[in-house]
Coordinates of C-alpha atoms (C1' of nucleotides) in Angstrom, one line a residue:
Chain A
M1 CA -6.4 -19.7 -20.3
L2 CA -7.1 -21.3 -16.9
K3 CA -9.2 -19.4 -14.6
F4 CA -7.5 -19.0 -11.3
A5 CA -10.5 -19.2 -9.0
T6 CA -12.3 -22.4 -9.8
D7 CA -12.7 -25.0 -12.5
A8 CA -15.4 -27.5 -12.4
A9 CA -12.9 -29.8 -10.8
D10 CA -12.6 -27.5 -7.8
S11 CA -15.3 -27.6 -5.2
P12 CA -15.6 -24.0 -4.0
K13 CA -16.0 -25.3 -0.4
S14 CA -12.7 -27.0 -0.5
I15 CA -10.6 -23.9 -1.4
R16 CA -7.9 -23.3 1.2
V17 CA -5.4 -20.5 1.2
R18 CA -2.9 -19.3 3.7
F19 CA -0.7 -16.4 4.7
A20 CA 2.8 -17.5 5.8
P21 CA 4.9 -14.8 7.4
S22 CA 8.2 -15.1 9.2
P23 CA 8.0 -13.6 12.7
T24 CA 11.2 -11.6 12.4
G25 CA 10.1 -8.1 13.3
D26 CA 7.4 -5.8 12.2
L27 CA 4.4 -6.9 10.1
H28 CA 5.0 -5.2 6.8
V29 CA 2.1 -3.6 5.0
G30 CA 3.1 -5.6 1.9
G31 CA 2.6 -8.8 4.0
V32 CA -0.7 -7.4 5.2
R33 CA -1.8 -6.9 1.7
T34 CA -0.9 -10.4 0.8
A35 CA -2.8 -11.7 3.8
L36 CA -5.8 -9.5 2.8
F37 CA -5.9 -10.8 -0.8
N38 CA -5.8 -14.4 0.5
Y39 CA -8.5 -13.6 3.0
L40 CA -10.7 -11.9 0.4
F41 CA -10.2 -14.8 -2.0
A42 CA -11.3 -17.2 0.7
R43 CA -14.3 -15.2 1.7
H44 CA -15.3 -14.6 -1.8
T45 CA -15.2 -18.3 -2.7
G46 CA -16.5 -19.7 0.5
G47 CA -13.1 -21.3 1.3
K48 CA -10.8 -21.2 4.3
F49 CA -8.1 -18.7 5.2
L50 CA -5.2 -20.1 7.3
L51 CA -2.2 -18.6 9.0
R52 CA 1.1 -20.4 9.3
I53 CA 4.0 -18.8 11.2
E54 CA 7.3 -19.7 9.6
D55 CA 9.4 -19.6 12.7
T56 CA 12.1 -22.1 11.8
D57 CA 14.8 -19.5 11.8
K58 CA 15.4 -19.5 15.5
E59 CA 18.0 -16.7 15.2
R60 CA 15.6 -14.2 14.0
S61 CA 12.2 -15.4 15.2
T62 CA 10.8 -14.0 18.4
P63 CA 7.6 -14.6 20.3
A64 CA 7.0 -10.8 20.4
A65 CA 7.1 -10.8 16.6
I66 CA 4.5 -13.6 16.5
Q67 CA 2.2 -11.5 18.6
V68 CA 2.8 -8.5 16.3
I69 CA 1.5 -10.5 13.4
L70 CA -1.5 -11.8 15.3
D71 CA -2.4 -8.4 16.6
G72 CA -1.9 -6.7 13.2
L73 CA -4.2 -9.1 11.4
A74 CA -6.7 -9.0 14.2
W75 CA -6.9 -5.2 14.0
L76 CA -8.0 -5.5 10.4
G77 CA -10.3 -8.4 11.1
V78 CA -8.2 -10.6 8.7
T79 CA -8.2 -13.6 11.0
P80 CA -7.6 -17.3 10.3
D81 CA -10.4 -19.8 10.1
E82 CA -8.4 -22.6 11.8
P83 CA -5.7 -22.8 14.5
V84 CA -2.4 -21.2 13.6
V85 CA 0.2 -23.6 12.3
Y86 CA 3.7 -23.2 13.6
Q87 CA 6.3 -24.4 11.2
S88 CA 8.9 -25.1 13.9
A89 CA 6.7 -27.8 15.3
R90 CA 6.8 -29.6 12.0
I91 CA 10.5 -30.1 11.4
E92 CA 10.3 -33.9 11.9
R93 CA 7.7 -34.1 9.2
H94 CA 9.8 -32.1 6.8
K95 CA 12.8 -34.4 7.4
E96 CA 10.5 -37.4 6.8
A97 CA 9.5 -35.9 3.5
A98 CA 13.1 -35.4 2.5
Y99 CA 14.0 -39.0 3.4
Q100 CA 11.0 -40.2 1.4
I101 CA 12.2 -38.3 -1.7
L102 CA 15.7 -39.7 -1.1
K103 CA 14.3 -43.2 -0.9
S104 CA 12.2 -42.8 -4.0
G105 CA 15.4 -42.0 -6.0
L106 CA 14.2 -38.4 -6.9
G107 CA 16.7 -37.0 -4.5
Y108 CA 20.3 -37.9 -3.7
R109 CA 22.9 -37.5 -1.0
C110 CA 25.4 -34.7 -1.5
F111 CA 28.6 -34.8 0.4
C112 CA 30.1 -31.6 -1.1
N113 CA 31.5 -29.1 1.3
P114 CA 29.1 -26.1 1.4
E115 CA 31.9 -23.6 1.9
E116 CA 33.7 -24.8 -1.2
L117 CA 30.5 -24.6 -3.2
T118 CA 29.9 -21.1 -2.1
A119 CA 33.4 -20.1 -3.0
K120 CA 33.0 -21.6 -6.4
R121 CA 29.7 -19.8 -6.8
E122 CA 31.2 -16.5 -6.0
A123 CA 34.2 -17.0 -8.2
A124 CA 31.9 -17.8 -11.1
R125 CA 29.8 -14.8 -10.5
S126 CA 32.7 -12.5 -10.2
I127 CA 33.8 -13.4 -13.7
G128 CA 30.2 -13.1 -14.9
K129 CA 29.6 -16.8 -15.4
P130 CA 26.5 -18.6 -14.3
F131 CA 27.0 -21.3 -11.7
K132 CA 25.1 -24.5 -11.3
Y133 CA 25.8 -27.4 -9.0
D134 CA 27.8 -29.8 -11.1
R135 CA 26.1 -33.0 -9.8
T136 CA 29.4 -34.4 -8.5
C137 CA 27.5 -36.4 -5.9
L138 CA 24.9 -37.7 -8.3
K139 CA 27.7 -39.4 -10.2
L140 CA 29.0 -41.1 -7.1
K141 CA 29.1 -44.9 -7.2
P142 CA 27.4 -46.9 -4.5
A143 CA 30.7 -48.0 -3.0
E144 CA 31.9 -44.4 -2.8
I145 CA 28.7 -43.4 -1.1
E146 CA 29.1 -46.2 1.4
G147 CA 32.7 -45.1 2.0
K148 CA 31.7 -41.5 2.8
L149 CA 28.9 -42.6 5.0
A150 CA 31.2 -44.9 6.9
A151 CA 33.7 -42.0 7.2
G152 CA 30.9 -39.9 8.8
T153 CA 31.0 -37.2 6.1
P154 CA 28.0 -34.9 6.6
W155 CA 25.6 -35.0 3.7
A156 CA 22.7 -33.0 2.4
V157 CA 19.8 -34.1 0.3
R158 CA 19.3 -32.6 -3.1
V159 CA 16.5 -33.1 -5.5
R160 CA 17.3 -34.1 -9.0
V161 CA 15.9 -31.5 -11.4
P162 CA 14.7 -33.0 -14.7
D163 CA 16.1 -31.5 -17.8
E164 CA 12.9 -30.6 -19.4
D165 CA 11.4 -27.1 -19.2
L166 CA 9.0 -26.2 -16.5
T167 CA 5.9 -24.1 -17.1
F168 CA 3.0 -23.2 -14.9
E169 CA 0.0 -21.0 -15.2
D170 CA 0.2 -18.0 -12.9
G171 CA -3.0 -16.3 -11.9
V172 CA -1.5 -12.9 -12.4
H173 CA 1.2 -13.4 -15.1
S174 CA -0.4 -16.2 -17.1
E175 CA 2.1 -18.7 -18.4
V176 CA 5.6 -18.6 -16.8
R177 CA 8.3 -20.8 -18.3
I178 CA 11.6 -21.7 -16.8
L179 CA 14.2 -23.6 -18.8
G180 CA 15.3 -26.8 -17.2
E181 CA 18.9 -25.9 -17.8
D182 CA 18.5 -22.8 -15.7
L183 CA 17.6 -24.8 -12.6
E184 CA 20.1 -26.6 -10.4
D185 CA 19.7 -29.6 -8.1
F186 CA 18.8 -27.6 -4.9
V187 CA 19.1 -28.7 -1.3
L188 CA 16.1 -30.0 0.6
L189 CA 17.9 -31.1 3.8
R190 CA 21.0 -29.4 5.0
G191 CA 24.2 -31.1 6.2
D192 CA 23.1 -30.6 9.8
G193 CA 19.9 -32.4 9.1
T194 CA 17.6 -29.4 9.1
P195 CA 15.1 -28.8 6.3
T196 CA 15.4 -25.8 3.9
Y197 CA 12.7 -23.3 3.4
M198 CA 11.9 -24.7 0.0
L199 CA 11.1 -28.1 1.4
A200 CA 9.3 -26.8 4.5
V201 CA 6.8 -24.6 2.6
V202 CA 5.8 -27.3 0.2
V203 CA 5.4 -30.0 2.9
D204 CA 3.4 -27.6 5.1
D205 CA 1.2 -26.4 2.2
A206 CA 0.6 -29.9 1.1
D207 CA -0.3 -31.1 4.6
M208 CA -2.5 -28.1 5.2
G209 CA -4.4 -28.9 2.0
I210 CA -3.6 -25.5 0.5
T211 CA -5.2 -25.3 -3.0
H212 CA -4.3 -21.8 -4.1
I213 CA -1.2 -19.8 -3.2
I214 CA -1.4 -16.1 -3.5
R215 CA 2.0 -14.6 -2.4
G216 CA 4.6 -11.9 -3.2
D217 CA 6.3 -11.7 -6.6
E218 CA 9.6 -12.5 -5.0
H219 CA 8.6 -16.1 -4.9
L220 CA 7.8 -16.3 -8.6
L221 CA 11.1 -18.0 -9.4
N222 CA 10.8 -20.4 -6.5
T223 CA 7.6 -21.8 -7.9
P224 CA 9.1 -24.2 -10.4
K225 CA 11.3 -25.6 -7.7
Q226 CA 8.4 -26.1 -5.4
I227 CA 6.3 -27.7 -8.1
L228 CA 9.1 -30.2 -8.5
I229 CA 8.9 -31.0 -4.8
Y230 CA 5.1 -31.4 -4.9
K231 CA 5.6 -33.9 -7.7
A232 CA 8.4 -35.7 -6.0
M233 CA 6.1 -36.1 -3.0
G234 CA 3.3 -37.2 -5.2
C235 CA 1.1 -34.4 -4.0
P236 CA -1.4 -32.3 -6.0
V237 CA 0.1 -29.0 -7.2
P238 CA -1.8 -25.9 -6.1
R239 CA -2.6 -22.9 -8.3
F240 CA -0.3 -20.0 -7.9
A241 CA -0.8 -16.2 -8.2
H242 CA 2.1 -13.9 -7.6
V243 CA 1.3 -10.4 -6.5
P244 CA 3.7 -7.6 -7.6
L245 CA 5.6 -5.9 -4.8
I246 CA 4.6 -2.7 -3.1
L247 CA 7.1 0.0 -4.0
G248 CA 8.5 3.1 -2.4
T249 CA 8.4 6.5 -4.2
D250 CA 11.8 5.5 -5.8
K251 CA 10.1 2.5 -7.3
K252 CA 12.2 0.1 -5.2
K253 CA 10.7 -2.5 -3.0
L254 CA 9.0 -0.7 -0.1
S255 CA 11.4 -0.8 2.9
K256 CA 12.1 1.1 6.1
R257 CA 14.2 3.6 4.2
H258 CA 11.1 4.9 2.6
G259 CA 9.5 5.5 6.0
A260 CA 6.9 3.5 7.8
T261 CA 6.3 0.0 6.6
S262 CA 4.9 -1.5 9.7
I263 CA 1.1 -1.9 10.1
T264 CA 1.5 -1.3 13.8
W265 CA 2.9 2.2 13.1
Y266 CA -0.1 3.0 11.0
K267 CA -2.4 1.8 13.8
E268 CA -0.6 3.9 16.4
Q269 CA -0.5 6.9 14.1
G270 CA -4.3 7.0 14.1
Y271 CA -5.2 5.4 10.9
L272 CA -8.5 3.6 11.0
P273 CA -8.7 -0.1 10.1
E274 CA -11.3 0.6 7.5
T275 CA -8.8 3.0 5.9
M276 CA -6.0 0.4 5.7
L277 CA -8.4 -2.3 4.4
N278 CA -9.7 0.1 1.7
F279 CA -6.2 1.4 0.8
L280 CA -4.4 -1.9 0.7
G281 CA -7.3 -3.7 -1.0
L282 CA -7.1 -1.2 -3.8
L283 CA -3.3 -1.1 -4.0
G284 CA -2.5 -3.4 -6.9
W285 CA -6.0 -4.7 -7.3
S286 CA -9.0 -3.1 -9.0
P287 CA -12.6 -4.3 -9.4
G288 CA -12.3 -2.8 -12.9
D289 CA -13.9 0.6 -12.3
D290 CA -13.0 4.0 -11.0
R291 CA -13.8 3.7 -7.4
N292 CA -11.4 4.9 -4.7
V293 CA -13.5 4.1 -1.7
I294 CA -14.6 0.6 -1.0
S295 CA -15.9 -1.3 2.1
R296 CA -14.8 -4.7 3.4
D297 CA -18.1 -6.3 2.2
E298 CA -17.7 -4.9 -1.3
L299 CA -14.1 -6.1 -1.4
I300 CA -15.2 -9.6 -0.5
E301 CA -18.0 -9.5 -3.0
L302 CA -15.8 -8.2 -5.9
F303 CA -12.4 -9.7 -5.2
D304 CA -11.0 -11.8 -8.0
V305 CA -7.4 -12.7 -8.8
S306 CA -7.9 -11.5 -12.4
G307 CA -8.1 -8.0 -11.0
I308 CA -4.6 -8.0 -9.6
I309 CA -2.5 -5.5 -11.5
P310 CA 0.6 -7.1 -13.0
H311 CA 3.0 -4.3 -12.1
G312 CA 4.3 -2.9 -8.8
A313 CA 2.3 -0.2 -7.1
V314 CA 3.9 2.7 -5.3
F315 CA 2.6 3.2 -1.7
D316 CA 1.2 6.7 -1.9
E317 CA 1.1 8.1 1.6
Q318 CA -0.7 11.3 0.5
K319 CA -3.6 9.3 -0.8
L320 CA -3.7 7.1 2.3
R321 CA -3.8 10.3 4.4
W322 CA -6.7 11.7 2.3
L323 CA -8.5 8.4 2.6
N324 CA -8.2 8.3 6.3
G325 CA -9.6 11.9 6.4
Q326 CA -12.6 10.6 4.4
Y327 CA -13.2 7.8 6.9
I328 CA -12.7 10.0 9.9
S329 CA -15.2 12.6 8.8
K330 CA -17.8 9.8 8.5
T331 CA -17.0 8.0 11.7
D332 CA -19.3 8.6 14.7
F333 CA -18.0 9.0 18.2
Q334 CA -18.9 5.7 19.5
S335 CA -16.7 3.8 17.0
V336 CA -13.6 5.7 18.0
R337 CA -14.4 6.5 21.6
K338 CA -11.9 3.9 23.0
S339 CA -9.1 4.9 20.6
L340 CA -9.6 8.5 21.4
L341 CA -9.4 7.9 25.1
T342 CA -6.2 5.9 24.6
Y343 CA -4.7 8.9 22.6
A344 CA -5.8 11.2 25.4
E345 CA -4.1 9.0 28.0
Q346 CA -1.0 9.0 25.9
A347 CA -1.0 12.7 25.5
A348 CA -1.5 13.1 29.3
A349 CA 1.4 10.8 30.0
D350 CA 3.6 12.8 27.6
G351 CA 2.7 15.9 29.4
R352 CA 1.0 17.5 26.4
L353 CA -2.5 17.3 27.9
E354 CA -3.2 18.7 31.3
R355 CA -6.1 16.5 32.2
L356 CA -8.2 13.8 30.6
P357 CA -11.3 15.2 28.9
D358 CA -14.7 14.2 30.0
E359 CA -16.5 11.9 27.5
A360 CA -19.5 14.0 26.8
Y361 CA -17.2 16.9 26.0
L362 CA -14.9 14.7 23.9
E363 CA -17.9 13.7 21.8
Q364 CA -18.8 17.3 21.1
V365 CA -15.2 18.0 20.1
W366 CA -15.2 15.0 17.8
N367 CA -18.2 16.1 16.0
L368 CA -16.8 19.6 15.7
I369 CA -13.5 18.6 14.3
R370 CA -13.8 15.2 12.6
S371 CA -14.4 16.7 9.1
R372 CA -11.1 18.4 9.1
I373 CA -8.5 16.1 10.6
Y374 CA -6.6 13.3 9.0
F375 CA -5.6 11.2 12.0
L376 CA -7.1 10.4 15.3
S377 CA -3.9 11.5 16.9
D378 CA -4.3 15.0 15.5
L379 CA -6.8 15.7 18.2
F380 CA -4.1 15.7 20.8
Y381 CA -1.5 17.5 18.7
S382 CA -2.7 20.2 16.4
A383 CA -6.1 20.6 18.2
L384 CA -5.0 20.6 21.8
Y385 CA -6.6 24.0 22.3
L386 CA -9.9 22.2 22.3
F387 CA -8.9 20.8 25.7
Q388 CA -6.9 23.5 27.3
D389 CA -5.9 27.2 27.0
P390 CA -3.5 27.9 24.2
T391 CA 0.1 28.4 25.4
S392 CA 1.2 30.5 22.5
Y393 CA -0.3 32.3 19.5
D394 CA 0.5 31.9 15.9
E395 CA 3.0 34.6 15.0
K396 CA 1.7 35.7 11.6
G397 CA -1.8 35.7 13.1
M398 CA -0.7 38.0 15.9
R399 CA 0.8 40.5 13.5
K400 CA -2.3 40.4 11.5
H401 CA -5.1 40.4 14.1
F402 CA -3.7 41.5 17.4
Q403 CA -1.9 44.7 16.3
K404 CA -5.0 46.6 15.1
E405 CA -5.8 49.7 17.0
G406 CA -8.3 49.1 19.7
I407 CA -8.6 45.4 19.3
A408 CA -7.9 44.7 23.0
D409 CA -10.9 46.9 24.0
R410 CA -13.1 45.3 21.4
L411 CA -12.2 41.9 22.7
K412 CA -12.9 43.0 26.2
T413 CA -16.3 44.3 25.2
L414 CA -17.2 41.2 23.4
S415 CA -16.1 39.2 26.4
G416 CA -18.5 41.2 28.5
D417 CA -21.3 40.6 26.0
F418 CA -20.6 36.9 26.1
E419 CA -20.9 36.8 29.9
S420 CA -24.4 38.1 29.6
I421 CA -25.6 35.6 27.0
S422 CA -28.0 33.3 28.8
R423 CA -28.3 30.6 26.2
W424 CA -24.8 29.8 25.0
T425 CA -25.3 28.6 21.5
A426 CA -23.6 29.1 18.2
V427 CA -26.7 31.1 17.1
S428 CA -26.7 33.5 20.0
I429 CA -22.9 33.9 19.8
E430 CA -23.1 34.8 16.2
E431 CA -25.9 37.3 16.8
T432 CA -23.8 39.0 19.5
I433 CA -20.7 39.3 17.4
R434 CA -22.6 40.5 14.3
R435 CA -24.5 43.1 16.3
R436 CA -21.2 44.5 17.7
A437 CA -19.6 44.5 14.3
E438 CA -22.5 46.5 12.9
E439 CA -22.4 48.9 15.8
W440 CA -18.7 49.5 15.3
G441 CA -18.9 49.8 11.5
A442 CA -16.6 46.8 11.2
S443 CA -16.9 43.6 9.1
A444 CA -17.7 40.5 11.1
S445 CA -14.4 39.0 10.0
E446 CA -12.5 41.9 11.7
L447 CA -13.8 40.4 15.0
I448 CA -13.9 36.8 14.0
H449 CA -10.2 36.4 13.2
P450 CA -8.9 38.0 16.4
L451 CA -11.4 36.0 18.4
R452 CA -10.3 32.8 16.8
L453 CA -6.7 33.5 17.5
A454 CA -7.4 34.5 21.1
V455 CA -9.3 31.3 22.0
S456 CA -7.3 28.8 19.9
G457 CA -3.9 30.3 19.4
V458 CA -4.1 29.4 15.7
T459 CA -5.6 30.9 12.6
V460 CA -7.3 27.8 11.2
G461 CA -10.0 25.6 12.6
P462 CA -13.8 24.9 12.7
G463 CA -16.4 27.6 12.2
L464 CA -15.8 30.1 15.0
F465 CA -19.4 30.2 16.4
E466 CA -19.5 26.5 16.8
L467 CA -16.1 26.4 18.2
L468 CA -17.0 29.0 20.9
E469 CA -20.2 27.1 21.7
V470 CA -18.2 23.8 22.3
L471 CA -15.5 25.6 24.3
G472 CA -18.0 26.9 26.6
K473 CA -18.6 30.4 27.9
E474 CA -16.3 30.2 30.9
A475 CA -13.3 29.1 28.9
V476 CA -13.9 31.6 26.2
V477 CA -14.1 34.5 28.6
K478 CA -11.0 33.3 30.4
R479 CA -9.0 32.9 27.1
I480 CA -10.0 36.3 25.9
F481 CA -8.8 37.8 29.2
I482 CA -5.4 36.0 28.7
A483 CA -5.2 37.2 25.1
V484 CA -5.9 40.7 26.0
E485 CA -3.2 40.7 28.6
R486 CA -0.9 39.4 25.9
I487 CA -1.9 42.1 23.4
K488 CA -1.1 44.8 26.0
Q489 CA 2.4 43.7 26.5
Chain B
rG1 C1' 26.6 -11.7 -15.4
rG2 C1' 22.2 -15.2 -15.8
rC3 C1' 17.0 -15.9 -15.3
rC4 C1' 12.1 -13.9 -14.5
rU5 C1' 8.5 -10.0 -14.4
rC6 C1' 6.6 -5.4 -15.7
rA7 C1' 5.7 -0.5 -18.7
rU8 C1' -1.4 4.8 -19.5
rC9 C1' -1.0 11.8 -16.2
rG10 C1' 4.2 13.0 -10.6
rU11 C1' 1.2 8.7 -8.0
rU12 C1' -3.0 5.3 -8.3
rC13 C1' -6.8 3.0 -10.9
rA14 C1' -10.2 2.9 -15.7
rG15 C1' -10.4 2.3 -20.9
rU16 C1' -11.2 1.0 -26.4
rG17 C1' -8.7 -1.8 -33.0
rG18 C1' -11.4 4.4 -34.9
rA19 C1' -9.7 11.4 -31.5
rA20 C1' -7.6 8.5 -23.4
rG21 C1' -11.4 9.0 -18.0
rG22 C1' -11.8 9.1 -12.4
rA23 C1' -9.1 9.9 -7.7
rC24 C1' -4.7 11.7 -4.8
rA25 C1' -1.1 15.6 -5.3
rC26 C1' -0.4 20.3 -7.6
rG27 C1' -2.4 25.3 -9.5
rA28 C1' -6.5 29.0 -9.9
rG29 C1' -11.2 30.6 -8.3
rA30 C1' -15.5 30.4 -4.9
rU31 C1' -17.2 30.1 0.0
rU32 C1' -17.5 38.1 2.1
rU33 C1' -15.7 33.2 9.1
rU34 C1' -10.3 31.3 8.7
rC35 C1' -8.5 26.6 6.9
rG36 C1' -4.8 21.8 6.0
rA37 C1' -12.6 21.7 5.5
rU38 C1' -16.1 22.1 1.2
rC39 C1' -17.4 23.3 -4.0
rU40 C1' -15.9 24.7 -9.1
rC41 C1' -12.4 24.9 -12.8
rG42 C1' -7.5 23.8 -14.6
rC43 C1' -2.6 21.4 -15.3
rA44 C1' -1.0 16.6 -16.6
rA45 C1' 0.1 10.3 -19.6
rC46 C1' -0.4 5.8 -23.6
rG47 C1' 8.8 5.0 -23.1
rG48 C1' 11.3 4.3 -28.3
rG49 C1' 11.6 1.6 -32.9
rG50 C1' 9.7 -1.9 -36.2
rG51 C1' 5.7 -4.7 -37.9
rU52 C1' 0.0 -6.7 -38.5
rU53 C1' -4.2 -3.5 -40.0
rC54 C1' -8.0 1.0 -43.8
rA55 C1' -6.8 2.4 -38.6
rA56 C1' -3.1 1.1 -33.1
rU57 C1' -2.4 3.3 -26.4
rU58 C1' -5.0 -1.3 -27.4
rC59 C1' -2.2 -7.4 -31.1
rC60 C1' 3.1 -9.3 -32.3
rC61 C1' 8.7 -8.5 -32.2
rC62 C1' 13.0 -5.8 -30.8
rC63 C1' 15.2 -2.0 -27.9
rU64 C1' 15.3 0.8 -23.6
rG65 C1' 14.1 1.5 -18.8
rA66 C1' 12.5 -0.3 -14.0
rG67 C1' 12.0 -4.1 -10.5
rG68 C1' 12.6 -9.0 -8.5
rC69 C1' 15.2 -13.6 -8.0
rU70 C1' 19.9 -15.7 -8.4
rA71 C1' 22.1 -19.8 -0.8
rC72 C1' 23.0 -26.1 2.9
rC73 C1' 18.1 -17.5 4.5
rA74 C1' 13.0 -17.4 5.0

RNA sequence: GGCCUCAUCGUUCAGUGGAAGGACACGAGAUUUUCGAUCUCGCAACGGGGGUUCAAUUCCCCCUGAGGCUACCA
């Protein structure tokens, strides 16, 4: 079997791959994975990774969508090695290629009415019969062609598909064979003179010197057609590897119905780029061992097309969430400082956060909480009490911890103790609490739980002594006062 | 309908011609400071049928199932 990466004939330095998205909306995580695999392959082999924006569909392409692609890839550091190619700028070249194929006799003019063909196609399908273009126009005599041209009948260019079977070696699926009889003479140039996708990809890939094409499985059946075009143009045929689709939990192609598919959403949600790189890199690809955590450098070092899994992979958000938690707990403040400030501004703009935190304080909070959050954004949702007094208390917690006889007095006493602590540290706080517990013949937890609820409003969180230290004496005393008022009600 | 692809725990990824392993999720316990944190333990899979073989999860065929493609869209 052919090895996908390189034979002796390939010079590693000359390997060129590309990612070719259409700018029609969000950047799909599946597309990002495809881009990543291409990027990793290029980096691993010392080749070049290019980006081509397929913006020929003017109805659906927007400049904003182009920016989304550029930003999404930049966020992950999956950036092209050469200037971005815009397909819309190359239409004349595509036409030229079609005329060349026409001239060489490998293509022919088709004067058939597209609407009629579509109608026939649908009719055939509705009775369960396969439909293939019947080559009406291939059989036209030169005089008939002249006549139609003179009459100004619009014409398209079709390629003539040879009758023999077509096989190619796929990097993921090994040999793929398509029967010649299953292929029809397809259109390269439409009646209005515009090139089809099939033509444009091949012309662009050929001109860009693309040597290896790693793309989604949905293109598997396009490949024989494209190989035909390469041959008709007299260009070398690249190697292909088709990556299975990313699936939703229902095993269907991952789409918006399954939830978020846009890489931008994951970014905004507070996923770290390292997380996405790790997760997407290991979704449908494996270095052959058990690892779940992998860095960009390791990915580059180990990536090989032979490690691509031949079946579709379900996008498991639970695992992604866990992985993000892993990275967050290992990330130091400086690396997320900017992002955190952005989330803080957002929270302030939304009215959730009263005022922006001071950076030194934010750093303390980060170190206190990072081992138990999953998203950067959690800080300004579930952990808002770190920045301002709680506005409510967990109901179950209140029943459990605030209804005990004498708890208000105990909290008040503790508050007084706190006020007289000269060095406000977790250690001194702990000593104070434990001393009181002993004096009252209570367990430490009988004081710890109500205190946690009083200062945070919730029943879960970081170790209480560390929490109080970070919150600061003043805030703690104030919050206990507020809670005591509440208990008395 | 036709064509193509695929098939190991619920999910993901390992694995070998000779008694299937990690991770997520889930469950239990521990942590006498909680927890969605941490640690420990547990649950859980080779779709079915034929072959080949002394022996198949592993190789071959069929079936079934799942997905994709089937345009003068990209």
